mmCIF file of C-alpha atoms in Angstrom:
data_model
loop_
_atom_site.group_PDB
_atom_site.id
_atom_site.type_symbol
_atom_site.label_atom_id
_atom_site.label_comp_id
_atom_site.label_asym_id
_atom_site.label_seq_id
_atom_site.Cartn_x
_atom_site.Cartn_y
_atom_site.Cartn_z
ATOM 1 C CA MET A 24 41.272 36.019 -1.959
ATOM 2 C CA ILE A 25 38.358 33.389 -1.558
ATOM 3 C CA SER A 26 34.973 34.136 -1.349
ATOM 4 C CA TYR A 27 32.579 32.793 1.005
ATOM 5 C CA HIS A 28 28.838 32.733 0.599
ATOM 6 C CA GLU A 29 26.094 30.450 2.495
ATOM 7 C CA SER A 30 22.265 29.779 2.338
ATOM 8 C CA ILE A 31 22.051 30.717 -1.477
ATOM 9 C CA ALA A 32 21.420 27.559 -3.947
ATOM 10 C CA ILE A 33 21.529 26.866 -7.435
ATOM 11 C CA LYS A 34 17.873 25.893 -8.322
ATOM 12 C CA GLY A 35 17.709 25.647 -12.204
ATOM 13 C CA ILE A 36 19.625 25.688 -15.274
ATOM 14 C CA ALA A 37 18.518 26.121 -18.939
ATOM 15 C CA CYS A 38 20.461 26.831 -22.110
ATOM 16 C CA ALA A 39 19.599 27.782 -25.951
ATOM 17 C CA VAL A 40 21.522 27.263 -28.615
ATOM 18 C CA PRO A 41 20.879 27.954 -32.339
ATOM 19 C CA SER A 42 19.493 24.556 -34.313
ATOM 20 C CA SER A 43 22.014 25.202 -37.039
ATOM 21 C CA ILE A 44 24.761 22.672 -36.735
ATOM 22 C CA GLU A 45 28.350 22.766 -38.328
ATOM 23 C CA LEU A 46 30.491 20.250 -38.370
ATOM 24 C CA ASN A 47 34.165 20.510 -38.375
ATOM 25 C CA ALA A 48 34.862 17.628 -40.454
ATOM 26 C CA ASP A 49 33.122 19.931 -43.163
ATOM 27 C CA ILE A 50 35.649 22.726 -43.405
ATOM 28 C CA SER A 51 36.892 22.803 -46.527
ATOM 29 C CA ASP A 52 40.363 24.860 -46.270
ATOM 30 C CA TYR A 53 41.877 21.502 -44.697
ATOM 31 C CA SER A 54 42.929 17.976 -45.447
ATOM 32 C CA LYS A 55 41.218 14.978 -44.044
ATOM 33 C CA GLU A 56 44.425 14.373 -42.073
ATOM 34 C CA GLU A 57 44.482 17.576 -40.966
ATOM 35 C CA LEU A 58 40.872 17.898 -40.216
ATOM 36 C CA ASP A 59 41.312 13.904 -37.949
ATOM 37 C CA LYS A 60 43.925 16.042 -36.078
ATOM 38 C CA ILE A 61 42.213 19.092 -34.978
ATOM 39 C CA ILE A 62 38.902 17.435 -34.114
ATOM 40 C CA GLY A 63 41.172 14.571 -32.216
ATOM 41 C CA THR A 64 43.050 17.641 -30.359
ATOM 42 C CA THR A 65 40.214 19.857 -29.848
ATOM 43 C CA GLY A 66 37.573 17.102 -29.028
ATOM 44 C CA ILE A 67 35.313 19.495 -31.325
ATOM 45 C CA VAL A 68 33.017 17.629 -33.813
ATOM 46 C CA ALA A 69 29.859 19.850 -34.330
ATOM 47 C CA ARG A 70 29.379 23.479 -33.030
ATOM 48 C CA ARG A 71 26.156 25.574 -32.973
ATOM 49 C CA VAL A 72 26.008 29.163 -34.815
ATOM 50 C CA ALA A 73 23.244 31.329 -35.044
ATOM 51 C CA LYS A 74 21.964 33.044 -37.725
ATOM 52 C CA GLN A 75 23.267 36.397 -39.367
ATOM 53 C CA GLY A 76 21.687 39.219 -37.295
ATOM 54 C CA VAL A 77 20.465 36.509 -34.202
ATOM 55 C CA LYS A 78 21.278 38.773 -30.954
ATOM 56 C CA GLN A 79 22.330 37.723 -27.621
ATOM 57 C CA THR A 80 18.832 38.650 -25.813
ATOM 58 C CA HIS A 81 16.911 36.467 -28.146
ATOM 59 C CA LEU A 82 18.448 33.199 -26.651
ATOM 60 C CA ALA A 83 18.655 34.714 -23.623
ATOM 61 C CA GLU A 84 14.679 35.050 -23.901
ATOM 62 C CA LYS A 85 14.201 31.582 -24.816
ATOM 63 C CA ALA A 86 16.517 30.167 -21.746
ATOM 64 C CA ILE A 87 15.373 32.920 -19.157
ATOM 65 C CA GLU A 88 11.474 31.938 -20.122
ATOM 66 C CA LYS A 89 12.065 27.893 -20.280
ATOM 67 C CA LEU A 90 14.080 28.482 -16.405
ATOM 68 C CA LEU A 91 10.782 30.636 -15.088
ATOM 69 C CA ASN A 92 8.418 27.840 -16.549
ATOM 70 C CA ASP A 93 10.317 24.788 -15.452
ATOM 71 C CA ASN A 94 10.775 25.802 -11.848
ATOM 72 C CA GLU A 95 7.184 27.679 -11.464
ATOM 73 C CA VAL A 96 9.103 31.015 -10.628
ATOM 74 C CA ASN A 97 7.070 34.349 -11.950
ATOM 75 C CA ALA A 98 9.008 37.126 -13.081
ATOM 76 C CA GLN A 99 8.025 39.573 -10.838
ATOM 77 C CA GLU A 100 9.730 37.413 -8.100
ATOM 78 C CA ILE A 101 13.162 38.399 -9.245
ATOM 79 C CA ASP A 102 15.094 40.618 -7.012
ATOM 80 C CA ILE A 103 18.455 40.451 -9.220
ATOM 81 C CA VAL A 104 19.327 39.933 -12.622
ATOM 82 C CA VAL A 105 23.169 39.655 -14.016
ATOM 83 C CA VAL A 106 23.832 39.700 -17.576
ATOM 84 C CA VAL A 107 27.204 38.399 -18.129
ATOM 85 C CA THR A 108 28.214 38.773 -22.400
ATOM 86 C CA GLN A 109 30.907 40.137 -24.743
ATOM 87 C CA SER A 110 27.932 40.130 -27.122
ATOM 88 C CA GLN A 111 25.642 43.168 -26.649
ATOM 89 C CA ASP A 112 22.954 43.867 -28.768
ATOM 90 C CA LEU A 113 23.394 47.461 -28.553
ATOM 91 C CA THR A 114 26.537 49.745 -27.879
ATOM 92 C CA LEU A 115 24.533 50.922 -25.387
ATOM 93 C CA PRO A 116 22.606 50.319 -22.904
ATOM 94 C CA GLY A 117 23.383 46.633 -22.017
ATOM 95 C CA ASN A 118 21.351 43.476 -22.937
ATOM 96 C CA SER A 119 19.812 43.568 -19.027
ATOM 97 C CA PHE A 120 17.664 46.701 -20.139
ATOM 98 C CA ILE A 121 16.011 44.708 -23.415
ATOM 99 C CA LEU A 122 15.510 41.474 -21.071
ATOM 100 C CA GLN A 123 14.074 43.698 -18.234
ATOM 101 C CA LYS A 124 11.231 44.989 -20.794
ATOM 102 C CA SER A 125 10.840 40.987 -22.315
ATOM 103 C CA PHE A 126 9.937 39.957 -19.475
ATOM 104 C CA GLY A 127 8.081 42.770 -17.205
ATOM 105 C CA PHE A 128 10.700 42.266 -13.987
ATOM 106 C CA ARG A 129 10.313 44.665 -11.606
ATOM 107 C CA GLU A 130 11.938 48.191 -11.364
ATOM 108 C CA ASP A 131 13.077 47.974 -8.148
ATOM 109 C CA CYS A 132 15.113 44.497 -9.201
ATOM 110 C CA TYR A 133 18.766 45.431 -9.294
ATOM 111 C CA PHE A 134 20.058 44.742 -12.878
ATOM 112 C CA LEU A 135 23.958 44.189 -13.623
ATOM 113 C CA ASP A 136 25.722 44.225 -16.960
ATOM 114 C CA ILE A 137 29.136 42.419 -16.705
ATOM 115 C CA ASN A 138 31.430 42.288 -19.893
ATOM 116 C CA GLN A 139 33.183 38.730 -19.339
ATOM 117 C CA GLY A 140 34.284 36.296 -21.238
ATOM 118 C CA CYS A 141 34.905 32.379 -20.685
ATOM 119 C CA ALA A 142 35.398 32.992 -16.884
ATOM 120 C CA GLY A 143 32.005 34.759 -16.853
ATOM 121 C CA TYR A 144 30.027 32.127 -15.278
ATOM 122 C CA VAL A 145 31.855 31.889 -12.550
ATOM 123 C CA TYR A 146 32.105 35.615 -12.324
ATOM 124 C CA GLY A 147 28.497 35.986 -12.498
ATOM 125 C CA ILE A 148 27.251 33.344 -9.868
ATOM 126 C CA ASN A 149 29.973 35.410 -7.395
ATOM 127 C CA ILE A 150 28.512 38.387 -8.101
ATOM 128 C CA ALA A 151 24.672 37.410 -7.691
ATOM 129 C CA MET A 152 25.481 35.213 -4.557
ATOM 130 C CA SER A 153 27.446 38.818 -3.289
ATOM 131 C CA LEU A 154 24.321 40.931 -4.297
ATOM 132 C CA MET A 155 21.464 38.446 -2.638
ATOM 133 C CA SER A 156 23.342 38.507 0.888
ATOM 134 C CA SER A 157 23.582 42.293 0.676
ATOM 135 C CA MET A 158 20.528 42.850 -0.458
ATOM 136 C CA ASN A 159 18.733 40.190 1.234
ATOM 137 C CA ALA A 160 17.246 38.899 -1.835
ATOM 138 C CA GLN A 161 15.402 35.749 -2.437
ATOM 139 C CA LYS A 162 15.920 35.324 -6.410
ATOM 140 C CA ALA A 163 18.126 35.847 -9.033
ATOM 141 C CA ILE A 164 18.799 34.775 -12.670
ATOM 142 C CA VAL A 165 22.407 35.023 -13.971
ATOM 143 C CA VAL A 166 22.051 35.163 -17.676
ATOM 144 C CA VAL A 167 25.754 34.387 -19.360
ATOM 145 C CA GLY A 168 26.521 33.323 -23.052
ATOM 146 C CA ASP A 169 27.285 35.083 -26.612
ATOM 147 C CA ILE A 170 26.559 35.221 -30.222
ATOM 148 C CA ILE A 171 30.719 34.611 -30.370
ATOM 149 C CA THR A 172 30.871 33.282 -33.909
ATOM 150 C CA GLU A 173 29.647 36.982 -34.968
ATOM 151 C CA TYR A 174 33.293 37.846 -34.025
ATOM 152 C CA ILE A 175 34.485 35.081 -36.168
ATOM 153 C CA ASP A 176 35.639 36.080 -39.670
ATOM 154 C CA SER A 177 34.242 33.033 -41.787
ATOM 155 C CA SER A 178 37.421 32.781 -43.439
ATOM 156 C CA ASP A 179 39.690 31.775 -40.465
ATOM 157 C CA SER A 180 39.349 28.027 -40.473
ATOM 158 C CA TYR A 181 41.441 28.121 -36.977
ATOM 159 C CA LEU A 182 38.778 29.924 -35.076
ATOM 160 C CA LYS A 183 35.818 28.793 -36.541
ATOM 161 C CA ALA A 184 36.660 25.176 -35.685
ATOM 162 C CA LEU A 185 36.605 26.179 -31.925
ATOM 163 C CA PHE A 186 33.653 28.604 -31.203
ATOM 164 C CA SER A 187 29.983 28.115 -30.870
ATOM 165 C CA ASP A 188 27.091 30.264 -29.580
ATOM 166 C CA CYS A 189 25.052 29.313 -26.494
ATOM 167 C CA VAL A 190 23.324 31.680 -24.117
ATOM 168 C CA SER A 191 22.164 30.381 -20.479
ATOM 169 C CA ALA A 192 19.957 31.300 -17.485
ATOM 170 C CA THR A 193 20.628 29.953 -13.775
ATOM 171 C CA LEU A 194 18.516 30.466 -11.234
ATOM 172 C CA LEU A 195 19.544 31.582 -7.525
ATOM 173 C CA GLN A 196 17.513 30.809 -4.468
ATOM 174 C CA SER A 197 18.057 31.908 -0.868
ATOM 175 C CA THR A 198 17.448 28.630 1.637
ATOM 176 C CA ALA A 199 17.478 27.671 4.805
ATOM 177 C CA ASP A 200 20.254 25.734 4.621
ATOM 178 C CA SER A 201 23.664 26.222 5.010
ATOM 179 C CA ASN A 202 24.544 25.260 1.598
ATOM 180 C CA LEU A 203 28.247 27.125 1.381
ATOM 181 C CA SER A 204 29.627 28.170 -2.068
ATOM 182 C CA ASN A 205 33.553 29.505 -2.160
ATOM 183 C CA PHE A 206 34.947 31.315 -5.377
ATOM 184 C CA SER A 207 38.206 32.557 -5.936
ATOM 185 C CA PHE A 208 39.567 34.752 -9.037
ATOM 186 C CA PHE A 209 42.696 35.850 -10.906
ATOM 187 C CA GLN A 210 43.746 38.307 -13.566
ATOM 188 C CA ASP A 211 46.720 38.926 -15.828
ATOM 189 C CA GLY A 212 46.225 42.368 -17.922
ATOM 190 C CA ASN A 213 49.424 41.906 -19.089
ATOM 191 C CA SER A 214 48.380 39.541 -21.742
ATOM 192 C CA TYR A 215 45.160 41.377 -22.628
ATOM 193 C CA ASP A 216 45.939 41.077 -26.152
ATOM 194 C CA VAL A 217 46.204 37.397 -26.375
ATOM 195 C CA ILE A 218 42.549 37.529 -27.065
ATOM 196 C CA HIS A 219 41.034 40.323 -28.238
ATOM 197 C CA ALA A 220 38.246 42.219 -30.725
ATOM 198 C CA ASN A 221 39.433 46.219 -31.239
ATOM 199 C CA LYS A 222 36.256 48.063 -32.477
ATOM 200 C CA ASP A 223 38.771 50.358 -33.942
ATOM 201 C CA ALA A 224 40.888 48.561 -35.962
ATOM 202 C CA GLU A 225 40.488 47.743 -39.208
ATOM 203 C CA ASP A 226 39.488 43.975 -39.044
ATOM 204 C CA SER A 227 37.628 44.108 -35.669
ATOM 205 C CA ARG A 228 37.125 40.604 -35.258
ATOM 206 C CA LEU A 229 38.476 38.786 -32.568
ATOM 207 C CA LYS A 230 41.830 37.652 -32.843
ATOM 208 C CA MET A 231 43.478 34.883 -30.717
ATOM 209 C CA ASP A 232 47.050 33.846 -30.023
ATOM 210 C CA GLY A 233 45.979 30.319 -29.645
ATOM 211 C CA LEU A 234 49.442 29.072 -28.590
ATOM 212 C CA LYS A 235 49.807 31.764 -25.902
ATOM 213 C CA VAL A 236 46.176 30.668 -24.316
ATOM 214 C CA PHE A 237 47.063 26.934 -24.482
ATOM 215 C CA ASN A 238 50.304 27.409 -22.683
ATOM 216 C CA PHE A 239 48.078 29.850 -20.275
ATOM 217 C CA GLY A 240 46.032 26.767 -19.436
ATOM 218 C CA LEU A 241 49.118 24.759 -18.681
ATOM 219 C CA SER A 242 51.089 26.942 -16.824
ATOM 220 C CA LYS A 243 48.331 28.681 -14.284
ATOM 221 C CA LEU A 244 45.168 26.469 -13.799
ATOM 222 C CA VAL A 245 46.407 22.985 -12.053
ATOM 223 C CA PRO A 246 48.234 25.579 -9.257
ATOM 224 C CA SER A 247 45.506 27.764 -9.105
ATOM 225 C CA ILE A 248 42.777 24.242 -8.327
ATOM 226 C CA SER A 249 44.965 22.743 -6.485
ATOM 227 C CA GLU A 250 45.786 26.109 -3.938
ATOM 228 C CA PHE A 251 41.871 26.580 -4.079
ATOM 229 C CA ILE A 252 41.278 23.495 -3.130
ATOM 230 C CA ASP A 253 43.858 23.311 -0.327
ATOM 231 C CA SER A 254 42.455 26.625 1.025
ATOM 232 C CA LEU A 255 39.107 24.927 1.644
ATOM 233 C CA SER A 256 40.805 22.172 3.365
ATOM 234 C CA ILE A 257 39.240 19.695 1.246
ATOM 235 C CA SER A 258 40.541 16.894 -1.171
ATOM 236 C CA ILE A 259 39.571 16.368 -5.019
ATOM 237 C CA ASP A 260 37.992 13.413 -3.673
ATOM 238 C CA ASP A 261 35.191 15.398 -1.795
ATOM 239 C CA PHE A 262 33.995 16.810 -5.115
ATOM 240 C CA ASP A 263 31.259 15.013 -7.488
ATOM 241 C CA PHE A 264 31.630 16.847 -10.704
ATOM 242 C CA PHE A 265 34.565 18.810 -12.320
ATOM 243 C CA VAL A 266 32.993 21.388 -15.033
ATOM 244 C CA LEU A 267 35.682 23.325 -16.324
ATOM 245 C CA HIS A 268 35.469 25.557 -19.437
ATOM 246 C CA GLN A 269 35.160 24.000 -22.466
ATOM 247 C CA ALA A 270 38.279 25.395 -24.503
ATOM 248 C CA ASN A 271 40.132 22.380 -26.150
ATOM 249 C CA LYS A 272 40.049 18.526 -25.282
ATOM 250 C CA LEU A 273 43.787 18.317 -24.885
ATOM 251 C CA LEU A 274 44.355 20.898 -22.314
ATOM 252 C CA LEU A 275 41.448 19.720 -20.629
ATOM 253 C CA GLU A 276 42.612 16.293 -20.516
ATOM 254 C CA ASN A 277 46.014 17.389 -19.230
ATOM 255 C CA ILE A 278 44.567 19.140 -16.191
ATOM 256 C CA ARG A 279 42.472 15.994 -15.367
ATOM 257 C CA LYS A 280 45.068 14.306 -15.489
ATOM 258 C CA ARG A 281 47.560 16.083 -13.512
ATOM 259 C CA LEU A 282 44.778 16.527 -10.840
ATOM 260 C CA GLN A 283 44.464 12.863 -11.010
ATOM 261 C CA ILE A 284 40.647 13.762 -11.417
ATOM 262 C CA PRO A 285 38.765 10.142 -12.347
ATOM 263 C CA GLU A 286 37.320 10.337 -15.876
ATOM 264 C CA ASN A 287 33.591 9.467 -14.327
ATOM 265 C CA LYS A 288 33.637 13.153 -12.595
ATOM 266 C CA PHE A 289 35.151 15.227 -15.357
ATOM 267 C CA ILE A 290 32.338 16.552 -17.731
ATOM 268 C CA TYR A 291 32.391 17.402 -21.314
ATOM 269 C CA SER A 292 30.068 19.017 -23.627
ATOM 270 C CA ILE A 293 32.806 20.110 -25.951
ATOM 271 C CA GLY A 294 32.025 17.694 -28.546
ATOM 272 C CA GLU A 295 28.825 18.460 -29.504
ATOM 273 C CA PHE A 296 29.186 22.002 -28.501
ATOM 274 C CA GLY A 297 32.712 23.225 -29.241
ATOM 275 C CA ASN A 298 33.380 26.320 -27.052
ATOM 276 C CA THR A 299 30.659 27.983 -26.147
ATOM 277 C CA SER A 300 32.251 30.712 -24.295
ATOM 278 C CA SER A 301 31.096 31.706 -20.749
ATOM 279 C CA ALA A 302 27.970 29.294 -21.388
ATOM 280 C CA SER A 303 30.346 26.064 -21.523
ATOM 281 C CA ILE A 304 29.793 25.425 -17.602
ATOM 282 C CA PRO A 305 26.429 25.606 -17.063
ATOM 283 C CA LEU A 306 25.595 24.002 -20.756
ATOM 284 C CA SER A 307 28.023 21.036 -19.702
ATOM 285 C CA ILE A 308 25.998 21.058 -15.880
ATOM 286 C CA CYS A 309 22.998 20.202 -18.336
ATOM 287 C CA GLU A 310 24.439 18.191 -21.162
ATOM 288 C CA GLY A 311 27.363 16.164 -19.699
ATOM 289 C CA ILE A 312 25.394 14.858 -16.539
ATOM 290 C CA THR A 313 22.097 13.013 -16.491
ATOM 291 C CA LYS A 314 19.092 14.430 -14.600
ATOM 292 C CA THR A 315 19.384 11.231 -12.455
ATOM 293 C CA GLN A 316 23.352 11.830 -11.769
ATOM 294 C CA LEU A 317 22.283 15.129 -10.258
ATOM 295 C CA LYS A 318 19.271 14.087 -7.894
ATOM 296 C CA GLY A 319 20.296 14.702 -4.261
ATOM 297 C CA ASP A 320 23.568 16.710 -2.608
ATOM 298 C CA LYS A 321 26.119 16.772 -4.894
ATOM 299 C CA LYS A 322 29.586 19.284 -4.743
ATOM 300 C CA PHE A 323 30.875 20.950 -7.803
ATOM 301 C CA LEU A 324 34.180 22.548 -8.862
ATOM 302 C CA ILE A 325 33.781 25.047 -11.750
ATOM 303 C CA CYS A 326 36.427 26.780 -13.510
ATOM 304 C CA GLY A 327 36.102 29.339 -16.126
ATOM 305 C CA PHE A 328 39.228 30.639 -17.829
ATOM 306 C CA GLY A 329 40.015 32.873 -20.990
ATOM 307 C CA VAL A 330 39.806 36.188 -22.450
ATOM 308 C CA GLY A 331 41.622 39.095 -19.972
ATOM 309 C CA LEU A 332 43.487 36.933 -19.294
ATOM 310 C CA SER A 333 41.241 35.610 -16.585
ATOM 311 C CA TRP A 334 39.930 32.667 -14.345
ATOM 312 C CA GLY A 335 37.786 31.783 -11.846
ATOM 313 C CA ILE A 336 37.404 28.390 -9.720
ATOM 314 C CA GLY A 337 33.887 27.950 -7.505
ATOM 315 C CA SER A 338 32.978 25.477 -5.081
ATOM 316 C CA LEU A 339 29.255 24.796 -5.037
ATOM 317 C CA GLN A 340 27.104 22.788 -3.254
ATOM 318 C CA ILE A 341 23.961 21.650 -5.534
ATOM 319 C CA CYS A 342 20.967 19.952 -4.153
ATOM 320 C CA ASP A 343 18.677 18.742 -6.951
ATOM 321 C CA LEU A 344 19.533 20.656 -9.716
ATOM 322 C CA ASN A 345 16.665 21.150 -12.197
ATOM 323 C CA CYS A 346 18.288 21.283 -15.592
ATOM 324 C CA SER A 347 15.739 21.788 -18.211
ATOM 325 C CA ASP A 348 15.918 20.334 -21.661
ATOM 326 C CA LEU A 349 18.070 22.259 -24.013
ATOM 327 C CA ILE A 350 16.246 24.870 -26.316
ATOM 328 C CA GLU A 351 16.902 24.780 -29.811
ATOM 329 C CA VAL A 352 16.173 28.250 -31.226
ATOM 330 C CA GLU A 353 15.748 28.616 -35.221
ATOM 331 C CA MET B 22 66.161 16.148 -14.413
ATOM 332 C CA MET B 23 67.573 16.712 -17.988
ATOM 333 C CA PRO B 24 66.362 13.898 -20.120
ATOM 334 C CA SER B 25 68.937 12.548 -22.452
ATOM 335 C CA ARG B 26 69.153 13.632 -26.142
ATOM 336 C CA GLU B 27 68.110 9.726 -27.048
ATOM 337 C CA SER B 28 65.083 9.921 -24.972
ATOM 338 C CA PHE B 29 64.049 13.214 -25.773
ATOM 339 C CA LEU B 30 64.266 12.207 -29.694
ATOM 340 C CA GLU B 31 62.181 9.043 -29.132
ATOM 341 C CA LEU B 32 59.310 11.365 -27.183
ATOM 342 C CA PHE B 33 59.313 13.708 -30.039
ATOM 343 C CA GLU B 34 58.754 11.324 -32.477
ATOM 344 C CA ASN B 35 56.474 9.460 -30.895
ATOM 345 C CA GLN B 36 54.314 12.650 -31.150
ATOM 346 C CA PHE B 37 54.424 12.565 -35.029
ATOM 347 C CA GLU B 38 51.813 9.710 -36.637
ATOM 348 C CA ASN B 39 53.510 9.254 -39.593
ATOM 349 C CA VAL B 40 57.324 9.543 -38.741
ATOM 350 C CA LYS B 41 58.962 5.994 -38.156
ATOM 351 C CA PRO B 42 61.500 5.745 -35.199
ATOM 352 C CA GLY B 43 64.676 6.621 -36.026
ATOM 353 C CA GLU B 44 63.655 8.933 -39.002
ATOM 354 C CA LEU B 45 64.808 12.421 -37.513
ATOM 355 C CA THR B 46 67.720 13.696 -36.487
ATOM 356 C CA PHE B 47 68.691 16.716 -34.094
ATOM 357 C CA ALA B 48 69.485 18.597 -37.358
ATOM 358 C CA THR B 49 65.621 18.074 -38.759
ATOM 359 C CA PRO B 50 64.215 21.421 -39.621
ATOM 360 C CA LEU B 51 60.719 21.249 -38.061
ATOM 361 C CA ARG B 52 59.224 23.356 -41.051
ATOM 362 C CA SER B 53 60.430 19.762 -43.004
ATOM 363 C CA LEU B 54 57.538 17.624 -41.427
ATOM 364 C CA SER B 55 54.437 17.849 -43.009
ATOM 365 C CA GLU B 56 52.765 17.244 -39.513
ATOM 366 C CA TRP B 57 54.390 19.895 -37.720
ATOM 367 C CA THR B 58 51.361 22.232 -37.818
ATOM 368 C CA SER B 59 49.509 24.738 -35.033
ATOM 369 C CA MET B 60 47.638 21.482 -33.493
ATOM 370 C CA GLN B 61 51.076 19.342 -33.496
ATOM 371 C CA ALA B 62 52.480 22.532 -31.499
ATOM 372 C CA LEU B 63 50.027 22.098 -28.912
ATOM 373 C CA ILE B 64 50.685 18.584 -28.596
ATOM 374 C CA VAL B 65 53.961 18.378 -28.026
ATOM 375 C CA LEU B 66 54.175 21.362 -25.733
ATOM 376 C CA THR B 67 51.283 19.463 -23.772
ATOM 377 C CA GLU B 68 53.776 16.489 -23.689
ATOM 378 C CA PHE B 69 56.720 18.405 -22.705
ATOM 379 C CA ASN B 70 54.506 19.748 -19.845
ATOM 380 C CA GLU B 71 53.377 15.979 -19.213
ATOM 381 C CA ASN B 72 56.910 14.616 -19.229
ATOM 382 C CA TYR B 73 59.208 17.009 -18.004
ATOM 383 C CA GLY B 74 56.626 19.583 -15.647
ATOM 384 C CA ILE B 75 57.536 22.746 -17.330
ATOM 385 C CA THR B 76 55.572 24.953 -19.766
ATOM 386 C CA LEU B 77 57.829 26.727 -22.474
ATOM 387 C CA ASN B 78 57.666 30.559 -23.131
ATOM 388 C CA VAL B 79 55.642 30.616 -26.220
ATOM 389 C CA ASP B 80 58.224 33.387 -28.287
ATOM 390 C CA LYS B 81 60.919 30.632 -27.786
ATOM 391 C CA TYR B 82 59.022 27.739 -28.776
ATOM 392 C CA ARG B 83 57.944 29.827 -31.837
ATOM 393 C CA SER B 84 61.797 30.991 -32.848
ATOM 394 C CA VAL B 85 62.718 27.074 -32.689
ATOM 395 C CA GLN B 86 64.077 25.746 -35.830
ATOM 396 C CA THR B 87 65.471 22.134 -35.382
ATOM 397 C CA ILE B 88 65.178 19.708 -32.876
ATOM 398 C CA ASP B 89 68.488 20.636 -31.494
ATOM 399 C CA ASP B 90 67.233 23.522 -30.728
ATOM 400 C CA MET B 91 64.097 21.995 -29.276
ATOM 401 C CA TYR B 92 66.256 20.223 -27.066
ATOM 402 C CA SER B 93 68.248 23.338 -25.952
ATOM 403 C CA LEU B 94 64.922 24.870 -24.928
ATOM 404 C CA VAL B 95 63.697 22.371 -23.140
ATOM 405 C CA CYS B 96 66.845 21.729 -21.134
ATOM 406 C CA GLU B 97 67.390 25.702 -20.573
ATOM 407 C CA THR B 98 63.791 26.020 -19.088
ATOM 408 C CA LEU B 99 64.377 22.987 -16.656
ATOM 409 C CA ASN B 100 67.388 24.626 -15.769
ATOM 410 C CA THR B 101 65.750 27.527 -15.225
ATOM 411 C CA ASP B 102 62.808 25.779 -13.046
ATOM 412 C CA ASP B 103 65.189 24.398 -11.063
#
């Protein structure tokens, strides 16, 4: 199934990360040779790690504040807020309620909290666009990202070397231009336990079968992206940028080569920021593409994949995207 | 097309930085290779995908003991995919 949206544009993105940087080269559990292989394979040199007690909404507030200021939009103008996270501040209610209080979003604004992981940006944008069309809304904000490191056992050097914290906010606005966007989604619930955290288990932290996740990426993503592009009757050459979830550089390079995507169109943020869960696509757009490159009408292919297992692919037409400078939070 | 045993062994050896050409045999246990780590397993899996166009069954991949077992798994997967 493919969803179609028109006359809705992505206008701006702002991302907030913790200021604290951890280097994979400093992980003490591995030899120098092993660390070189980990860094070479994953592509991850540095990660951002939130201090204990920092909540998802703390980073979200910084990102939203920057997004509203840089795009000269008042919180009262926002009609829809979609929050995609696995890092709920409270068991209930969802983080959107906390963000409404922080910014004074209108009572008749539509709020939606979604539990999704690394495919979450694609889900969030698609849902926000669907809601905007059905409600004739003018402006929406999509907040995605996690304090994913809070799920990581600090003695688990394998997972510690991968994950990093970030929350992003994206502004969507209705437009007179046709501005076509398309999305396609997939889910394999048979593999729900490949990446999971069980609050009732003795050890409730994140568990991941890295080899199975990697194999899923090798087997599913290239055919799904190829079919998606074919179904739109366009080609790889029609896209200016390819922004995939930043899971692992070895996997991403495999996908890039098999789809024959030129290196200069394939965007990375994984080296300096690691795997930032659902925020990795907006973070890569802001940190992996220069402001000059974003000028004018650009076509993006985005693809998020991970927990579920789930994966989503999107084609976005974006004109003069306003990427805010990165916010670093204590 | 099935890879020859010789070309398979050469491809496998080439994935290891500290292994000299001709050092490995089909009887070599993977666990005897100091470089055979979780990261190395991803590298080999990727190499098979790029060279033979296959993705291996992870549970079977994990149970492989020797390079001969690995060759058999690759051939079995190629046969199944055909």
